[in-house]
CSV table of C-alpha atoms in Angstrom, one decimal:
chain,number,residue,atom,x,y,z
U,2,MET,CA,-0.2,-0.4,-0.2
U,3,SER,CA,1.5,3.3,-0.7
U,4,LEU,CA,1.9,6.1,1.8
U,5,GLY,CA,-0.5,8.2,-0.6
U,6,LEU,CA,-3.4,5.3,-0.3
U,7,LEU,CA,-2.4,5.1,3.4
U,8,ALA,CA,-2.8,8.6,3.9
U,9,LEU,CA,-6.1,8.5,2.3
U,10,VAL,CA,-7.7,5.9,4.9
U,11,LEU,CA,-6.5,7.6,7.9
U,12,LEU,CA,-8.6,10.6,6.8
U,13,ALA,CA,-11.5,8.2,5.5
U,14,GLY,CA,-10.9,7.2,9.1
U,15,PHE,CA,-10.9,10.9,10.9
U,16,MET,CA,-14.0,11.5,9.0
U,17,ALA,CA,-15.3,8.4,9.5
U,18,GLY,CA,-15.2,8.8,13.4
U,19,PHE,CA,-16.6,12.5,13.4
U,20,VAL,CA,-20.2,12.0,11.4
U,21,ASP,CA,-20.4,8.4,13.9
U,22,ALA,CA,-20.0,10.6,16.5
U,23,VAL,CA,-23.0,13.6,15.5
U,24,VAL,CA,-25.2,10.9,13.9
U,25,GLY,CA,-24.1,7.7,12.7
U,26,GLY,CA,-23.1,6.6,9.0
U,27,GLY,CA,-19.5,6.4,8.9
U,28,GLY,CA,-19.1,3.2,7.4
U,29,LEU,CA,-20.3,4.6,4.4
U,30,ILE,CA,-16.5,6.5,4.7
U,31,GLN,CA,-14.5,4.1,6.0
U,32,LEU,CA,-15.7,1.3,4.5
U,33,PRO,CA,-15.3,1.9,0.4
U,34,ALA,CA,-12.1,3.5,1.1
U,35,LEU,CA,-10.7,0.2,2.9
U,36,LEU,CA,-11.8,-1.5,-0.2
U,37,LEU,CA,-9.4,0.6,-2.5
U,38,ILE,CA,-6.0,-1.5,-0.9
U,39,PRO,CA,-5.3,-4.0,-3.1
U,40,GLY,CA,-5.4,-7.7,-1.4
U,41,LEU,CA,-7.9,-6.8,1.1
U,42,SER,CA,-10.9,-9.5,1.1
U,43,PRO,CA,-14.1,-8.1,2.0
U,44,VAL,CA,-14.6,-9.9,5.3
U,45,GLN,CA,-10.9,-8.6,6.2
U,46,ALA,CA,-12.1,-4.7,5.6
U,47,LEU,CA,-15.3,-5.5,7.1
U,48,ALA,CA,-13.5,-6.7,10.5
U,49,THR,CA,-10.4,-4.2,9.8
U,50,ASN,CA,-13.1,-1.2,9.8
U,51,LYS,CA,-15.2,-2.8,12.9
U,52,LEU,CA,-11.7,-2.4,14.8
U,53,GLY,CA,-10.9,1.2,13.8
U,54,SER,CA,-14.7,2.4,14.4
U,55,ILE,CA,-14.5,0.7,18.1
U,56,PHE,CA,-12.1,3.6,19.1
U,57,GLY,CA,-14.1,6.1,17.6
U,58,THR,CA,-17.0,4.8,19.1
U,59,ALA,CA,-15.4,4.6,22.7
U,60,THR,CA,-14.2,8.3,22.4
U,61,SER,CA,-17.1,9.5,21.1
U,62,ALA,CA,-19.2,7.8,23.9
U,63,ALA,CA,-16.5,9.0,26.8
U,64,THR,CA,-17.2,12.5,26.1
U,65,TYR,CA,-20.9,12.4,25.8
U,66,ILE,CA,-21.5,10.6,29.1
U,67,ARG,CA,-18.8,13.2,30.6
U,68,ARG,CA,-20.9,16.5,28.9
U,69,VAL,CA,-24.2,15.5,28.1
U,70,ARG,CA,-24.4,12.2,31.0
U,71,PRO,CA,-27.1,10.0,28.9
U,72,ASP,CA,-29.3,7.8,31.3
U,73,LEU,CA,-27.0,5.0,31.7
U,74,ARG,CA,-30.3,2.5,32.9
U,75,THR,CA,-31.4,2.8,29.3
U,76,ALA,CA,-28.0,2.7,27.9
U,77,LEU,CA,-26.2,-0.3,29.6
U,78,PRO,CA,-29.1,-2.3,29.4
U,79,MET,CA,-29.4,-2.0,25.5
U,80,ALA,CA,-25.7,-1.9,25.2
U,81,ALA,CA,-25.4,-5.4,26.4
U,82,VAL,CA,-28.3,-7.2,24.4
U,83,ALA,CA,-27.2,-5.3,21.2
U,84,LEU,CA,-23.9,-7.0,21.6
U,85,ILE,CA,-25.5,-10.4,21.9
U,86,GLY,CA,-27.5,-9.4,18.8
U,87,SER,CA,-24.0,-8.6,16.9
U,88,MET,CA,-22.5,-11.9,17.4
U,89,LEU,CA,-25.7,-13.4,16.3
U,90,GLY,CA,-25.7,-11.4,13.1
U,91,ALA,CA,-22.2,-11.8,12.5
U,92,SER,CA,-22.3,-15.3,12.8
U,93,VAL,CA,-24.9,-16.0,10.4
U,94,ALA,CA,-23.9,-13.1,7.9
U,95,THR,CA,-21.9,-15.7,5.7
U,96,TYR,CA,-25.6,-17.7,5.2
U,97,LEU,CA,-27.8,-15.2,3.9
U,98,PRO,CA,-27.7,-12.7,0.6
U,99,LYS,CA,-27.4,-9.4,1.5
U,100,GLN,CA,-29.1,-8.4,-1.9
U,101,VAL,CA,-32.0,-9.4,-0.5
U,102,PHE,CA,-32.5,-7.3,2.0
U,103,MET,CA,-30.5,-3.9,0.6
U,104,PRO,CA,-34.5,-2.4,-1.1
U,105,ILE,CA,-36.1,-3.2,2.0
U,106,ILE,CA,-33.4,-1.0,4.1
U,107,ILE,CA,-33.5,2.0,1.7
U,108,VAL,CA,-37.3,2.0,1.4
U,109,VAL,CA,-37.0,1.5,5.3
U,110,LEU,CA,-34.5,4.6,5.3
U,111,LEU,CA,-36.2,7.3,3.1
U,112,GLY,CA,-39.4,6.7,5.0
U,113,VAL,CA,-37.5,7.6,8.4
U,114,ALA,CA,-35.8,10.5,6.7
U,115,THR,CA,-38.9,11.6,4.6
U,116,PHE,CA,-40.8,11.4,8.1
U,117,THR,CA,-38.2,13.3,10.3
U,118,ALA,CA,-37.9,16.3,7.1
U,119,LEU,CA,-41.7,16.8,7.4
U,120,LYS,CA,-42.3,17.0,11.1
U,121,PRO,CA,-39.5,19.8,12.3
U,122,ASN,CA,-39.9,19.5,15.6
U,123,LEU,CA,-39.5,16.1,16.1
U,124,GLY,CA,-36.3,15.2,18.9
U,125,LEU,CA,-36.0,19.1,19.4
U,126,GLU,CA,-37.6,18.5,23.0
U,127,HIS,CA,-36.9,15.4,25.3
U,128,GLU,CA,-40.1,13.8,25.8
U,129,LEU,CA,-40.4,9.8,27.0
U,130,ARG,CA,-42.9,8.0,25.3
U,131,TYR,CA,-43.0,5.2,27.9
U,132,THR,CA,-41.7,4.7,31.8
U,133,GLY,CA,-40.8,2.1,33.8
U,134,ARG,CA,-40.7,-1.6,31.9
U,135,ARG,CA,-42.3,-0.9,29.0
U,136,HIS,CA,-39.6,1.9,28.2
U,137,THR,CA,-36.8,-0.7,29.2
U,138,LEU,CA,-38.6,-3.1,27.3
U,139,THR,CA,-38.6,-1.1,24.0
U,140,ALA,CA,-35.2,-0.2,24.3
U,141,LEU,CA,-34.0,-3.7,24.6
U,142,VAL,CA,-36.2,-4.5,21.7
U,143,LEU,CA,-34.7,-1.7,19.8
U,144,GLY,CA,-30.7,-2.9,21.0
U,145,PHE,CA,-30.8,-6.3,20.0
U,146,GLY,CA,-32.8,-6.0,16.6
U,147,LEU,CA,-30.0,-3.5,15.7
U,148,GLY,CA,-27.7,-4.9,17.3
U,149,ALA,CA,-28.4,-7.9,15.1
U,150,TYR,CA,-28.5,-5.6,11.9
U,151,ASP,CA,-24.9,-4.8,12.6
U,152,GLY,CA,-23.6,-8.2,12.7
U,153,LEU,CA,-25.6,-9.2,9.6
U,154,LEU,CA,-25.5,-6.4,7.3
U,155,GLY,CA,-24.3,-3.0,9.1
U,156,PRO,CA,-24.2,0.3,7.4
U,157,GLY,CA,-26.9,3.1,8.7
U,158,THR,CA,-26.6,1.3,12.2
U,159,GLY,CA,-25.7,4.7,13.9
U,160,SER,CA,-28.7,6.0,12.1
U,161,PHE,CA,-30.8,4.0,13.1
U,162,LEU,CA,-30.1,3.9,16.5
U,163,VAL,CA,-30.6,7.7,16.6
U,164,ILE,CA,-34.0,8.1,14.9
U,165,GLY,CA,-35.2,4.4,17.0
U,166,LEU,CA,-34.5,6.7,19.8
U,167,VAL,CA,-36.1,9.6,19.2
U,168,THR,CA,-39.4,8.5,17.6
U,169,MET,CA,-39.4,5.0,19.7
U,170,LEU,CA,-38.4,6.4,23.0
U,171,GLY,CA,-38.9,10.4,22.7
U,172,TYR,CA,-35.5,11.4,23.3
U,173,ASP,CA,-34.2,14.3,21.8
U,174,PHE,CA,-31.2,14.2,19.1
U,175,LEU,CA,-28.3,15.0,21.3
U,176,GLN,CA,-29.4,12.2,24.2
U,177,ALA,CA,-30.0,10.1,21.8
U,178,SER,CA,-27.1,10.7,19.9
U,179,ALA,CA,-25.3,10.0,22.7
U,180,LYS,CA,-27.0,6.5,24.0
U,181,ALA,CA,-26.5,5.4,20.3
U,182,ARG,CA,-22.8,6.0,20.5
U,183,LEU,CA,-22.5,3.3,23.8
U,184,VAL,CA,-25.0,0.9,21.8
U,185,ASN,CA,-22.6,1.3,18.6
U,186,PHE,CA,-19.7,0.7,20.7
U,187,ALA,CA,-21.3,-3.1,22.0
U,188,THR,CA,-22.5,-3.7,18.5
U,189,ASN,CA,-18.4,-3.1,17.3
U,190,LEU,CA,-17.5,-5.5,19.9
U,191,GLY,CA,-19.9,-8.1,19.2
U,192,ALA,CA,-19.0,-8.4,15.9
U,193,LEU,CA,-15.1,-8.2,17.0
U,194,MET,CA,-15.8,-11.0,19.2
U,195,ILE,CA,-16.5,-13.1,16.4
U,196,PHE,CA,-14.1,-11.5,13.6
U,197,ILE,CA,-11.0,-12.2,15.9
U,198,PRO,CA,-10.6,-15.6,16.2
U,199,HIS,CA,-11.2,-15.8,13.1
U,200,GLY,CA,-7.7,-14.1,12.1
U,201,ALA,CA,-9.8,-11.9,9.9
U,202,VAL,CA,-8.4,-8.4,11.5
U,203,ILE,CA,-5.1,-6.3,9.5
U,204,TRP,CA,-4.3,-5.3,13.3
U,205,GLY,CA,-1.8,-3.0,12.2
U,206,LEU,CA,-4.2,-1.1,9.9
U,207,GLY,CA,-7.2,-1.0,12.6
U,208,LEU,CA,-5.3,0.6,15.2
U,209,ALA,CA,-3.8,3.4,12.7
U,210,LEU,CA,-7.7,3.9,11.7
U,211,GLY,CA,-8.7,3.3,15.5
U,212,ALA,CA,-6.3,6.8,16.0
U,213,ALA,CA,-8.0,8.3,13.5
U,214,ASN,CA,-11.6,7.1,14.6
U,215,MET,CA,-10.4,8.7,18.2
U,216,LEU,CA,-9.5,12.0,16.7
U,217,GLY,CA,-12.8,12.3,14.6
U,218,GLY,CA,-14.8,10.9,17.4
U,219,TYR,CA,-14.0,12.9,19.9
U,220,LEU,CA,-14.1,16.0,17.7
U,221,GLY,CA,-17.4,14.9,16.4
U,222,ALA,CA,-19.2,14.9,19.7
U,223,ARG,CA,-18.0,18.1,20.6
U,224,LEU,CA,-19.5,19.9,17.7
U,225,ALA,CA,-22.5,18.0,18.7
U,226,ILE,CA,-22.5,18.7,21.8
U,227,ASP,CA,-22.3,22.6,21.7
U,228,ARG,CA,-24.1,22.9,18.6
U,229,GLY,CA,-27.5,20.9,20.2
U,230,ALA,CA,-30.7,18.6,18.9
U,231,ARG,CA,-31.1,20.9,16.2
U,232,PHE,CA,-27.6,20.4,14.8
U,233,VAL,CA,-27.4,16.8,15.2
U,234,ARG,CA,-31.0,16.4,13.2
U,235,LEU,CA,-30.1,18.4,10.2
U,236,ALA,CA,-26.6,15.8,9.9
U,237,PHE,CA,-28.8,13.0,10.7
U,238,LEU,CA,-31.2,14.2,7.2
U,239,ILE,CA,-27.7,14.5,5.5
U,240,VAL,CA,-26.3,11.1,6.3
U,241,SER,CA,-29.7,9.8,5.5
U,242,ALA,CA,-29.5,10.6,2.2
U,243,ALA,CA,-26.1,10.0,1.6
U,244,LEU,CA,-27.5,6.7,2.7
U,245,ILE,CA,-29.9,6.2,0.6
U,246,VAL,CA,-28.0,7.3,-2.4
U,247,LYS,CA,-24.9,4.6,-1.5
U,248,LEU,CA,-26.7,1.5,-1.2
U,249,SER,CA,-29.6,2.6,-4.1
U,250,TRP,CA,-26.7,2.9,-6.3
U,251,ASP,CA,-25.0,-0.3,-4.7
U,252,THR,CA,-27.7,-2.5,-4.9
U,253,PHE,CA,-28.4,-1.3,-8.8
U,254,ILE,CA,-24.7,-2.0,-9.3
U,255,ALA,CA,-25.0,-5.6,-7.9
U,256,ARG,CA,-28.2,-6.4,-10.2
U,257,SER,CA,-26.6,-5.0,-13.3
U,258,SER,CA,-23.1,-7.2,-13.0
């Protein structure tokens, strides 16, 4: 790998950490950059992407915990079931035809982005839908489902977590993003627990990406905290649009080839 390509990959890692810290979706930037590396298999790219990403999510999660103080009574159990879901998803990923799921994901993401755009006040105020056991159960179902999705497919997990926490539980965008980083850390960890024993991680590259992700994650979290829920909402809509375009393009190319 040339120095120029390495610099490009590390820049992608920085930008991925930044975007992930604000609203999720950094894999759109980092994973395609890894796939440019000659001789790197798709599985190695996925595994190395997870290693780099976990440093960024850990950094942004720590920043959010320190400055936003999210409710850990919801976030930690949600992260625990997400880790289990991610391990299960990663375990069965090789057995399921991913091209079947992509059109469904695109339609769901388009619907979510449209719904958010048409409701300008959505996620700007903290109004919990439920309390007690119903709140906890909803959070656990959301965490497990999106954890399994992250292990199985992955694109847009952070964004889905944010909008799920906003629409299903009633958190504002900033609180939702804070909790999503904790859950996303757990999903990355769960997938790595499957990938590492299979020798799929390229450690030197992954650790370098991790350093870039940490810097991007710290700066992205600080910006989101300073600018508030309205900024995170706007970032969500932009990243969702990018996800829709990217996934639609990938699906079109896959069906054309």
